[in-house]
CSV table of C-alpha atoms and ligand atoms in Angstrom, one decimal:
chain,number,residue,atom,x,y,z
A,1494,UNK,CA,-10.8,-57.0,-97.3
A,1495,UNK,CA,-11.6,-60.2,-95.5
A,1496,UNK,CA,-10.1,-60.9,-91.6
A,1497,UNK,CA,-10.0,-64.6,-90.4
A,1498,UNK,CA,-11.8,-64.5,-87.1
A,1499,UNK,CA,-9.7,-66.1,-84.7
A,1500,UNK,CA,-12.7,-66.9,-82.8
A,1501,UNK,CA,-13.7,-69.1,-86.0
A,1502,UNK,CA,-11.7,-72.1,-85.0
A,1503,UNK,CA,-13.7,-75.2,-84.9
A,1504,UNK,CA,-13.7,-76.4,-81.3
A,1505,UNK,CA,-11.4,-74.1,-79.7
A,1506,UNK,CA,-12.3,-71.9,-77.1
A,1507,UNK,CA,-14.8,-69.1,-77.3
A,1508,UNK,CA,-13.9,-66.1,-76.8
A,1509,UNK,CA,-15.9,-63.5,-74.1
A,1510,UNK,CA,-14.8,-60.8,-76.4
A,1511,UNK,CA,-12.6,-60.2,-79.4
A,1512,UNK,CA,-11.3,-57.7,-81.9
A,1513,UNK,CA,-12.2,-57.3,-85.4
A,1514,UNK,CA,-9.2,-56.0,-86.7
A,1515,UNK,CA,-7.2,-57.2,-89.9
A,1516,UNK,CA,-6.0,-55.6,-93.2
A,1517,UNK,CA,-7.2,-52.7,-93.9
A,1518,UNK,CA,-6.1,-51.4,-90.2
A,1519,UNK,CA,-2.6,-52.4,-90.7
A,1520,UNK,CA,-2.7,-50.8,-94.4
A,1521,UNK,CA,-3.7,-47.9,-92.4
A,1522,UNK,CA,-0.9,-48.3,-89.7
A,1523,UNK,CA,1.8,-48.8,-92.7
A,1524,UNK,CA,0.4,-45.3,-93.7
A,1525,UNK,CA,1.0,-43.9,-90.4
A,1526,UNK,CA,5.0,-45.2,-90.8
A,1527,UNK,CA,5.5,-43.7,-94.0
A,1528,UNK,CA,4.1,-40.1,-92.8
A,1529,UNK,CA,6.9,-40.1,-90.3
A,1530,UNK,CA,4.2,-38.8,-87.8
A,1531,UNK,CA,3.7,-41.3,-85.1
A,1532,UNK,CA,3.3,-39.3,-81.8
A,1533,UNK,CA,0.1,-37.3,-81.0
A,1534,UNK,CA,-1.9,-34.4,-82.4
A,1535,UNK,CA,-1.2,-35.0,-86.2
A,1536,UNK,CA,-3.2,-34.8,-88.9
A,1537,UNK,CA,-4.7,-38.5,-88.8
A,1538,UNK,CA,-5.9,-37.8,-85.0
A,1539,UNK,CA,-7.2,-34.8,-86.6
A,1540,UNK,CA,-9.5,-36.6,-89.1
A,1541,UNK,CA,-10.5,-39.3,-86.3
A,1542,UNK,CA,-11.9,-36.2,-84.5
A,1543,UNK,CA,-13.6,-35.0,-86.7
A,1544,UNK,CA,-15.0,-38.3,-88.1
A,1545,UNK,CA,-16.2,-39.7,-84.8
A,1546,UNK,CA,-18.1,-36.0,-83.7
A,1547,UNK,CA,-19.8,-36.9,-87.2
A,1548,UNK,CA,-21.2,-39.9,-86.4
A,1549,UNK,CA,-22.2,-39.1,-82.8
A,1550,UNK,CA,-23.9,-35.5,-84.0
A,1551,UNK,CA,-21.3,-33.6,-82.0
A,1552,UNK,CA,-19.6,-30.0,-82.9
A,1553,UNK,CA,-16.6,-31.6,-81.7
A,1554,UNK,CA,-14.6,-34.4,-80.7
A,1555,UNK,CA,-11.3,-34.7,-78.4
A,1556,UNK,CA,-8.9,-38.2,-79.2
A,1557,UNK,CA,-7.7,-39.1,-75.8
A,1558,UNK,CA,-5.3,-42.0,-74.4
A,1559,UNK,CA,-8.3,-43.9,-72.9
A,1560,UNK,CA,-11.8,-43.6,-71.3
A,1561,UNK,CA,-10.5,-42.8,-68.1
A,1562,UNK,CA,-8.3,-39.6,-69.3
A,1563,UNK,CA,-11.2,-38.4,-71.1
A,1564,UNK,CA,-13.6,-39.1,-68.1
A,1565,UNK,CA,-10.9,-36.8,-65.6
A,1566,UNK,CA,-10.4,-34.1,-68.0
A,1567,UNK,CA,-14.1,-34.1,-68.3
A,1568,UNK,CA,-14.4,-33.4,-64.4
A,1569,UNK,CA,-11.3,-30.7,-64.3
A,1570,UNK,CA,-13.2,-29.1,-67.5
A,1571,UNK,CA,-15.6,-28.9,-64.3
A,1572,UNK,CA,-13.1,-27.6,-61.6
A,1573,UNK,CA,-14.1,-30.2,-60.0
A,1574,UNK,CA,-11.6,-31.1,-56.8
A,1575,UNK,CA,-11.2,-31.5,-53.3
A,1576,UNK,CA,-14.1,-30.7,-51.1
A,1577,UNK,CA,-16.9,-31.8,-54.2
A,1578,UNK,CA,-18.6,-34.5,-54.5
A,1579,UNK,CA,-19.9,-36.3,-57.4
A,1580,UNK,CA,-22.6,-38.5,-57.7
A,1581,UNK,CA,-21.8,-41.7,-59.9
A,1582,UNK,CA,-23.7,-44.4,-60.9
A,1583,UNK,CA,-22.2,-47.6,-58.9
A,1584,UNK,CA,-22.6,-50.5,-61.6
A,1585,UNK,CA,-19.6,-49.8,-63.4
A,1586,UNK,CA,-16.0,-50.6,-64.0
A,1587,UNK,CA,-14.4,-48.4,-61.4
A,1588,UNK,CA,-12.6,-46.1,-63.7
A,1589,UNK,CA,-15.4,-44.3,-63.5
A,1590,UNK,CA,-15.0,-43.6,-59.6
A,1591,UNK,CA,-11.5,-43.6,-60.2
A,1592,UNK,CA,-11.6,-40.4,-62.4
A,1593,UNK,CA,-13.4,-38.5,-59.6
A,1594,UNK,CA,-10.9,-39.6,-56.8
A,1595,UNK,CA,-7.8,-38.6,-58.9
A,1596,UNK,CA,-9.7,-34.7,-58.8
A,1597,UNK,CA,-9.8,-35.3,-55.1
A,1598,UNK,CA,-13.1,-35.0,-55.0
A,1599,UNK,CA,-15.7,-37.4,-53.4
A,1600,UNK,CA,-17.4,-40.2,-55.4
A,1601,UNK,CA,-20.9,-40.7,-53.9
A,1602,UNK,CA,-22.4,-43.6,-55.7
A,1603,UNK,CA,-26.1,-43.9,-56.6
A,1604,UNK,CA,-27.9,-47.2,-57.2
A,1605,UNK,CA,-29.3,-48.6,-60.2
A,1606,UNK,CA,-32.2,-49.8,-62.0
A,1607,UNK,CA,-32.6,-53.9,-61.5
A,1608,UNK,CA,-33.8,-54.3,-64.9
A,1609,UNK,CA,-31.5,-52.2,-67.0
A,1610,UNK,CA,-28.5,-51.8,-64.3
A,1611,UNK,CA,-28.2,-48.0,-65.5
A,1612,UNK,CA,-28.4,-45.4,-63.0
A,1613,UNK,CA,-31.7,-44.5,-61.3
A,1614,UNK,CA,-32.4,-40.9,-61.6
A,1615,UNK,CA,-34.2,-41.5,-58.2
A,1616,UNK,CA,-31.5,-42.6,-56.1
A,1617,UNK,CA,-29.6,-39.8,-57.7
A,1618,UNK,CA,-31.7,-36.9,-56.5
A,1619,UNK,CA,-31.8,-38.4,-53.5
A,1620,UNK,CA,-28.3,-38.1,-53.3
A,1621,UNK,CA,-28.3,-34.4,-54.1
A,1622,UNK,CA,-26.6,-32.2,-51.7
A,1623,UNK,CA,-24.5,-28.5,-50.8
A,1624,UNK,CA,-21.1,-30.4,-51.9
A,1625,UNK,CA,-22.5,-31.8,-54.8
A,1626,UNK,CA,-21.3,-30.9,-58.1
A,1627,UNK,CA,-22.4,-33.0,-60.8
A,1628,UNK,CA,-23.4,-36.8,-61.8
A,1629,UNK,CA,-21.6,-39.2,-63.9
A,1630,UNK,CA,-24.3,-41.5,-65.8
A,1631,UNK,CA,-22.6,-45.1,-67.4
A,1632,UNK,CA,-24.0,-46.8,-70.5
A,1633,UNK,CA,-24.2,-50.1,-68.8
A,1634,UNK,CA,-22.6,-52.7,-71.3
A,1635,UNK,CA,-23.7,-50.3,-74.1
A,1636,UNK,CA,-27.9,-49.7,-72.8
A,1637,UNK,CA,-27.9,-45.5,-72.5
A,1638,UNK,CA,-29.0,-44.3,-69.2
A,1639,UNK,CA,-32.2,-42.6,-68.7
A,1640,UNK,CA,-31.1,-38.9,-70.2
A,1641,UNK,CA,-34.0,-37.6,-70.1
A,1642,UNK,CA,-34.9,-37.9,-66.6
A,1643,UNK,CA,-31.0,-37.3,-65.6
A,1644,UNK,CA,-30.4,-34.1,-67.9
A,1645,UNK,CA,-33.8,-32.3,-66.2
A,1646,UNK,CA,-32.5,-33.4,-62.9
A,1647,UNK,CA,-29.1,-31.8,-63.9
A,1648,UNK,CA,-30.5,-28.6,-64.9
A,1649,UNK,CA,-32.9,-28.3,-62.3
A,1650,UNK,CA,-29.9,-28.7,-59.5
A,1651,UNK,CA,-27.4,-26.5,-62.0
A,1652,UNK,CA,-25.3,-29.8,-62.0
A,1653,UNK,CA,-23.0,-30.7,-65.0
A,1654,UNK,CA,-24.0,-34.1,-66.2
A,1655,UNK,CA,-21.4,-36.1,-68.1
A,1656,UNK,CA,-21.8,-39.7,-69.8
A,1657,UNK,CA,-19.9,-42.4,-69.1
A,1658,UNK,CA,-20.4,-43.8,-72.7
A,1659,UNK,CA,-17.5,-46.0,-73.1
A,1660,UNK,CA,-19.2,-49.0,-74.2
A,1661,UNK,CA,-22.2,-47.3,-75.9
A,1662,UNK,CA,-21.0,-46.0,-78.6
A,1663,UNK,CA,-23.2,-46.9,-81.8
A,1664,UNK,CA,-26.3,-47.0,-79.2
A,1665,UNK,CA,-29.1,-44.8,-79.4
A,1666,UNK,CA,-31.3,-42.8,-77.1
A,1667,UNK,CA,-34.5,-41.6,-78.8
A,1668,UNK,CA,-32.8,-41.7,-81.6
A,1669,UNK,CA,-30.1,-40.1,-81.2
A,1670,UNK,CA,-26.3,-41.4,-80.5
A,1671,UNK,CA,-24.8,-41.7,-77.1
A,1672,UNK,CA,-22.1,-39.6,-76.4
A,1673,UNK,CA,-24.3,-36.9,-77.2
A,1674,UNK,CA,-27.1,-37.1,-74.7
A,1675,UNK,CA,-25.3,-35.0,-72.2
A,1676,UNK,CA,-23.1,-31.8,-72.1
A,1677,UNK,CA,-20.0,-34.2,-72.4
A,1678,UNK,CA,-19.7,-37.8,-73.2
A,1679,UNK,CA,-16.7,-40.4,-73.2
A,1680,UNK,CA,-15.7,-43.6,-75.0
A,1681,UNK,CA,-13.4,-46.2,-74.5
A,1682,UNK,CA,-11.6,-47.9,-77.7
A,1683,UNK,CA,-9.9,-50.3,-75.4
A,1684,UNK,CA,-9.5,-54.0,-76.7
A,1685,UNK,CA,-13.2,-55.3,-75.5
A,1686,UNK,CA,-15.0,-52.3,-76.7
A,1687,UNK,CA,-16.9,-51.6,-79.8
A,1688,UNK,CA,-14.0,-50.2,-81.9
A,1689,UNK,CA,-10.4,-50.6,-81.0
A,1690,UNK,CA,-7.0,-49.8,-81.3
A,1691,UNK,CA,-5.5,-52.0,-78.4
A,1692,UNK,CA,-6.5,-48.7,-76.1
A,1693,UNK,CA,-8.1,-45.1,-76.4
A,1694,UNK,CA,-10.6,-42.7,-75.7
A,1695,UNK,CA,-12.6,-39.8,-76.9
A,1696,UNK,CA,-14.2,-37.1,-75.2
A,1697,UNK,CA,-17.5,-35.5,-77.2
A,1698,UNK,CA,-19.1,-32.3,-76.9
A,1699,UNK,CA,-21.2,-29.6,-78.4
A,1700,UNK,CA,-19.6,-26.8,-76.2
A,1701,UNK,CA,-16.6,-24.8,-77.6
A,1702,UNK,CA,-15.8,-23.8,-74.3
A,1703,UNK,CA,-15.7,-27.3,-72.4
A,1704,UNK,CA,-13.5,-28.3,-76.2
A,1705,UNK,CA,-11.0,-25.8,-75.6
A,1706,UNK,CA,-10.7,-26.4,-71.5
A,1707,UNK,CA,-10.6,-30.4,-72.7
A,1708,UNK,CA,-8.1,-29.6,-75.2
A,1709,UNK,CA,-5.4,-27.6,-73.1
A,1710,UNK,CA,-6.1,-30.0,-70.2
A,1711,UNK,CA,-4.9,-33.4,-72.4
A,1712,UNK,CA,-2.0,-32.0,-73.7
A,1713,UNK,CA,0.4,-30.4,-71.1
A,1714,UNK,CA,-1.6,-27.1,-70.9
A,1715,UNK,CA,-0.6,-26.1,-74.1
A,1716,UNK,CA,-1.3,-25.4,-77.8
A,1717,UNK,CA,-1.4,-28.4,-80.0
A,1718,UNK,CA,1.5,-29.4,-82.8
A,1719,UNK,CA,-0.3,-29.1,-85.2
A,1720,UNK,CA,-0.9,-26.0,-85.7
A,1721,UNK,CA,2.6,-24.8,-84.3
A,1722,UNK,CA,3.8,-27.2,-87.4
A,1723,UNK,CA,1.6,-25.0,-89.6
A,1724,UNK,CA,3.5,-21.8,-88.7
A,1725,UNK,CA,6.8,-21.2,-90.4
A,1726,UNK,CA,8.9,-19.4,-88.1
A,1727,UNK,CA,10.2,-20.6,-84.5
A,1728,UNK,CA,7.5,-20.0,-82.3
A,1729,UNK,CA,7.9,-21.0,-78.4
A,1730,UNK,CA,4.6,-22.4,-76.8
A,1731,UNK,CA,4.0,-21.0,-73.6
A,1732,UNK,CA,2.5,-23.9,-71.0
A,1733,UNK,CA,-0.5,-21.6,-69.3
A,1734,UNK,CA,-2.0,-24.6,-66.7
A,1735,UNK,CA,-0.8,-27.7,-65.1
A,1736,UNK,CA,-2.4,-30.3,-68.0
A,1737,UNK,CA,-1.8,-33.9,-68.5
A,1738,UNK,CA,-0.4,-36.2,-71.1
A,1739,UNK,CA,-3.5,-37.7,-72.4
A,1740,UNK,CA,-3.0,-37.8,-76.0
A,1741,UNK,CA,-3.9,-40.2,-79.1
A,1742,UNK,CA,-1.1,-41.6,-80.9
A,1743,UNK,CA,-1.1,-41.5,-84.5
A,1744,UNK,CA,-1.5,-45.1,-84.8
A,1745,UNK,CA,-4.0,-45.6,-82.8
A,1746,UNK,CA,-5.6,-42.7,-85.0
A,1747,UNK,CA,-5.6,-44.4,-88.0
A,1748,UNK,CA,-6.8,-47.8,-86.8
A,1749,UNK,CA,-9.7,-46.3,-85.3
A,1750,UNK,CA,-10.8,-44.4,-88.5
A,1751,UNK,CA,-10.5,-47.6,-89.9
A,1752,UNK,CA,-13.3,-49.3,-87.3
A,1753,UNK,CA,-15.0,-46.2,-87.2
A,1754,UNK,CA,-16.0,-46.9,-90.7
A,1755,UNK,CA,-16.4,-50.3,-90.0
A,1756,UNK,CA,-18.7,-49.6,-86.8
A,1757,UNK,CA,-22.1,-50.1,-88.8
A,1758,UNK,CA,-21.0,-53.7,-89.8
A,1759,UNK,CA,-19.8,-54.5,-86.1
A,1760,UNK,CA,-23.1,-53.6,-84.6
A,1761,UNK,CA,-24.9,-55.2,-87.1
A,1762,UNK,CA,-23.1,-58.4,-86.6
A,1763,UNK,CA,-23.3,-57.5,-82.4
A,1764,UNK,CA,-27.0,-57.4,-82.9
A,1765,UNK,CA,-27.5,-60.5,-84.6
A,1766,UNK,CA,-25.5,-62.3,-81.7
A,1767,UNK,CA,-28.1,-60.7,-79.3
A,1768,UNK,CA,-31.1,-61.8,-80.9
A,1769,UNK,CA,-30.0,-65.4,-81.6
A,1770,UNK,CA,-29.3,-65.6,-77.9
A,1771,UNK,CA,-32.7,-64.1,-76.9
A,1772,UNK,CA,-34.2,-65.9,-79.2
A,1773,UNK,CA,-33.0,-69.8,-78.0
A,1774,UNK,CA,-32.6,-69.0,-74.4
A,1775,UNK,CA,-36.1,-67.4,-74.3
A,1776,UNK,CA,-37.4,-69.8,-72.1
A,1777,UNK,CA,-34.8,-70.6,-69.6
A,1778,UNK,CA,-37.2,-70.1,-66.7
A,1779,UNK,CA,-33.6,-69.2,-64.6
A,1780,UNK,CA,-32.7,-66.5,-66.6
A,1781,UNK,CA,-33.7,-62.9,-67.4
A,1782,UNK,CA,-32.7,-61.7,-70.6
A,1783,UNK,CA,-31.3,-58.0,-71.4
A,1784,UNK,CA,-33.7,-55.6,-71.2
A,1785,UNK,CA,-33.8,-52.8,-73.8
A,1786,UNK,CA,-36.5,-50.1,-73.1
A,1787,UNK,CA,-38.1,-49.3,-76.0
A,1788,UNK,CA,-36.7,-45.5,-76.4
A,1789,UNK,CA,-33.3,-46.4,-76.8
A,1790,UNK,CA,-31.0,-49.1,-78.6
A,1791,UNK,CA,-28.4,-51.0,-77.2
A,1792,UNK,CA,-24.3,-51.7,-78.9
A,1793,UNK,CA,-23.8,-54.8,-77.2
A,1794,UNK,CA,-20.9,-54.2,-76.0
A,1795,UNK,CA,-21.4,-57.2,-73.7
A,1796,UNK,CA,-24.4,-59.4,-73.4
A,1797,UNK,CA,-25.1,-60.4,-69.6
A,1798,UNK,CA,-27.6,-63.0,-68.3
A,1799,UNK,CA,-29.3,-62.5,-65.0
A,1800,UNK,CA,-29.4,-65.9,-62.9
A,1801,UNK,CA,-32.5,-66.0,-60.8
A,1802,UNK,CA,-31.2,-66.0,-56.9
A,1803,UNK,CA,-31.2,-69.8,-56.6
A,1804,UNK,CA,-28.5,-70.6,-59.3
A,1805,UNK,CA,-24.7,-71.1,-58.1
A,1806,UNK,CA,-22.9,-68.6,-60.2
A,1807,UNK,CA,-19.5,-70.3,-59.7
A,1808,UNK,CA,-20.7,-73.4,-61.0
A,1809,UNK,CA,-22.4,-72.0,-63.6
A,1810,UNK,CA,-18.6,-70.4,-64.9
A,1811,UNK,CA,-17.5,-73.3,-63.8
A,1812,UNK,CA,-19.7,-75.8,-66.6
A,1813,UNK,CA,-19.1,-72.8,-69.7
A,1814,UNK,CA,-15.3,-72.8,-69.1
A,1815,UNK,CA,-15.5,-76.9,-68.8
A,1816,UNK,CA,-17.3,-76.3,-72.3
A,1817,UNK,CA,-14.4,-73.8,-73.5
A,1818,UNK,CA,-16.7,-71.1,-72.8
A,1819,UNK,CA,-16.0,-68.0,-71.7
A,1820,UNK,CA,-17.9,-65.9,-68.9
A,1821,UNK,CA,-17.3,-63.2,-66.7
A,1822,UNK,CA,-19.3,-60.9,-64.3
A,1823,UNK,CA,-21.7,-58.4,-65.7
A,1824,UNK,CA,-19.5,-55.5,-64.1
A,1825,UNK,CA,-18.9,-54.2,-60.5
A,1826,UNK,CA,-20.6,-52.7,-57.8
A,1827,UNK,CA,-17.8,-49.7,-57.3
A,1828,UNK,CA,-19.5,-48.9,-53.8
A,1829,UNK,CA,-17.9,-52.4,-52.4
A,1830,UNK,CA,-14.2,-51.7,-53.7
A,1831,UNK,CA,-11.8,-50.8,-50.7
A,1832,UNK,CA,-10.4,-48.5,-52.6
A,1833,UNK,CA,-13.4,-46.1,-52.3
A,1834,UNK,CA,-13.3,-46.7,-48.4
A,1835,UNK,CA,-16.7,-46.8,-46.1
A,1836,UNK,CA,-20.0,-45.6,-48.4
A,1837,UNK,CA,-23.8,-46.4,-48.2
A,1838,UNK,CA,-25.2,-49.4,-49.3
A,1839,UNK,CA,-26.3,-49.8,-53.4
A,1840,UNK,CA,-28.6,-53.2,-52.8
A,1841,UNK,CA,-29.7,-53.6,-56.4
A,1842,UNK,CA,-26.5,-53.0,-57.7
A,1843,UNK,CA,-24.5,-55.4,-55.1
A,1844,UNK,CA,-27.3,-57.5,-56.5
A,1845,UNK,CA,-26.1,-57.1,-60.3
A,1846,UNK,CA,-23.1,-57.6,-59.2
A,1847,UNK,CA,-23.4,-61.4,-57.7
A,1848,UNK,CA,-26.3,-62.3,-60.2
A,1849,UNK,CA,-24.8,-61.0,-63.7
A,1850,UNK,CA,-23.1,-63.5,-66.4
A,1851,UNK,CA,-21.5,-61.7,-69.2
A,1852,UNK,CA,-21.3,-64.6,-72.3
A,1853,UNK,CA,-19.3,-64.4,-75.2
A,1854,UNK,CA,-20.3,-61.2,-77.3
A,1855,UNK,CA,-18.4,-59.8,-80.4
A,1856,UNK,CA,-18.7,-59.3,-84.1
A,1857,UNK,CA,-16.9,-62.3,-85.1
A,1858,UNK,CA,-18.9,-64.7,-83.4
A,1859,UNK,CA,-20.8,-67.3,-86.0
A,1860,UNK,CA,-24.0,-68.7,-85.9
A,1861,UNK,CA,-22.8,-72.1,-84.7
A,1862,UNK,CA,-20.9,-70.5,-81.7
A,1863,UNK,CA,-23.8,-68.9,-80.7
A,1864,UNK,CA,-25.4,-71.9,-80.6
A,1865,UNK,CA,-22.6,-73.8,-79.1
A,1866,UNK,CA,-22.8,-71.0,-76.1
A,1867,UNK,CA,-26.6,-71.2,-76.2
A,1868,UNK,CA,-26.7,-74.2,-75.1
A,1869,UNK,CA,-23.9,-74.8,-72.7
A,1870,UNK,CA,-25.3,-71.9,-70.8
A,1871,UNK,CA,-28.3,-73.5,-70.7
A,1872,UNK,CA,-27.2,-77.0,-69.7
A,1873,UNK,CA,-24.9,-75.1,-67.1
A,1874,UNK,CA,-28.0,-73.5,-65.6
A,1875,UNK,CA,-30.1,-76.4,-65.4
A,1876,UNK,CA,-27.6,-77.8,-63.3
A,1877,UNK,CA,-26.1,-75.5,-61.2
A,1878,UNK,CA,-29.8,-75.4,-59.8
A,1879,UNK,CA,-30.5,-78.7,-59.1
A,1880,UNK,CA,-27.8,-79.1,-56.6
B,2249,PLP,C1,-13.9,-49.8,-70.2
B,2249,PLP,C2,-14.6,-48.9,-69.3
B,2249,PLP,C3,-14.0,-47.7,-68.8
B,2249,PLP,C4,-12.5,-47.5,-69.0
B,2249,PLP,O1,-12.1,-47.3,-70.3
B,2249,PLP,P1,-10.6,-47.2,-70.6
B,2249,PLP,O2,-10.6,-46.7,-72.0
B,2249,PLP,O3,-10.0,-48.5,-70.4
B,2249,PLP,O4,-10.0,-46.1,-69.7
B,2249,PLP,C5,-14.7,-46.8,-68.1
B,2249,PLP,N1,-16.1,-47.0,-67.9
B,2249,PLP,C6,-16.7,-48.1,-68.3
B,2249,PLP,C7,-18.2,-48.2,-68.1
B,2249,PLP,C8,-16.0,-49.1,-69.1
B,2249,PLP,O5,-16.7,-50.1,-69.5
């Protein structure tokens, strides 16, 4: 079924990032209405679970409300809580701090690689002490962190190691998906993210015991719906622990099946966008391109830039959006947010975080916009240096 991308509109603005989502989600949606089962835990969250631990090579698969539920069951999975500390990798949107401070743990954040902006495993050891508990690695803008070095480093220390995968997924790591290059990984579905319903999240794993903890935690602390519904009789749940409510609505279910499916074609289309732009801005002498190391591939969740130290940022964002443009930052150095108080210094990633340009990056982007963007970025560049 075709969409109209919004984005498509000849000389209107273009958009840092947008949904693909059109008939076939909707037909899905009306489905959802006719069933009569809109809340959580029904049978088309059910089939999205199972579905998505298929295409990341999991045993199993956990719908959540978002990234950041998944990410905090993930660490109570962990008894993790006051008195721990967990390292996290800084350059990140600071859910992923967030997650560890609602435990009432400590996040200690470890500094990242220049090129890549993932986590270095380095700076992480380094950080390794009695309190700690376990590290949180982050997919930056969809690039997999170094799993290797991180999951020896995790073993080694008897650490739990969980990804931070919510705009990776689609990416690879030695071939194999993200989500399932550690013990536990977690996506995002939220509007700017590979596949979307609006918002939403998923929690993968291959261990039954970390899926059943995971599944109590998101749902109150007790036994799903669904398989209540199944039983005939009345049959009072008992509520064992205190869980959350972190569950998937039905409709969100059935739209993300629906971009599930769809997720070869939006990373195809993602890809294209990526080499077009490395391709025509390859010798911008004031730029450094994405780096993709050659064991892994990337979902392009975002595409950022990285201005060389002379070029005025603001003025830079300042030129696109005069074009009708979009930009943004790359993401955020979490160790400079108030909110996590006084913490040691992360110099490459407070780097990152005043270099990086995200540009306009999704699958409805045409050839001519990537063009237009091409070369408003660099005009932009040119001459936000010269002055
Ligand atoms: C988007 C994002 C999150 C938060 O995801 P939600 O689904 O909005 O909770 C967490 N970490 C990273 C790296 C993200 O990009």
């Amino acid at each position: 079924m075709g969409q109209p991308p919004p984005a498509a509109v000849a000389g209107g603005a273009i958009a840092l990032g947008q949904p693909t989502l059109g008939a076939e989600e909707l037909a899905a949606v009306a489905d959802v209405f006719t069933s009569g089962w809109v809340a959580g835990k029904g049978p088309v969250g059910e089939a999205f679970e199972g579905e998505l631990a298929t295409a990341v090579g999991t045993t199993h698969a956990l719908a959540v409300s978002n990234c950041t539920a998944a990410l905090h069951v993930a660490l109570l999975v962990h008894g993790v809580g006051q008195g721990d500390e967990v390292i996290v990798a800084d350059y990140t949107f600071p859910a992923t701090g967030h997650a560890v401070l609602y435990t009432g743990a400590k996040p200690v954040f470890a500094d990242v690689h220049a090129d890549t902006a993932t986590v270095d495993p380095g700076a992480v050891a380094a950080l390794i002490g009695p309190r700690t508990a376990g590290v949180i690695a982050v997919d930056v803008a969809g690039l997999p962190a170094d799993y290797e070095e991180l999951r020896a480093l995790a073993d080694r220390h008897k650490l739990f190691l969980i990804a931070d995968a919510a705009c990776s997924l689609g990416a690879t790591y030695w071939g194999r998906p993200a989500g399932s290059l550690s013990p536990i990984g977690c996506f995002s579905f939220q509007g700017r993210k590979v596949i979307t319903a609006g918002e939403g999240g998923a929690l993968v794993t291959d261990d039954e015991v970390v899926w059943a903890r995971a599944r109590s935690i998101h749902a109150f602390g007790v036994e799903s719906a669904l398989h209540r519904a199944a039983v005939a009789e009345l049959r009072v749940p008992r509520f064992i622990e205190l869980g959350y409510n972190y569950k998937m609505s039905e409709v969100a279910a059935a739209i993300l099946r629906v971009q599930l499916r769809r997720l070869p074609e939006f990373l195809a289309a993602r890809r294209r966008v990526a080499d077009r732009y490395s391709e025509i801005l390859a010798d911008l002498e004031l730029v450094t391109l994405p780096r993709i190391p050659s064991d892994r591939s990337h979902s392009w969740q975002s595409y950022i830039l990285t201005l060389a130290s002379g070029v005025n940022r603001d003025a830079v964002a300042t030129a696109l959006r005069a074009q009708s443009v979009e930009c943004t930052i790359g993401t955020y150095a979490s160790h400079l947010q108030p909110v996590y108080g006084d913490t040691h210094a992360c110099p490459v990633s407070a780097d990152l975080f005043a270099r990086h340009l995200a540009i306009p990056m999704h699958a409805n982007l045409t050839e001519s916009q990537v063009e237009r963007v091409a070369a408003a970025v660099r005009e932009a560049v040119e001459k936000a240096c010269a002055r």
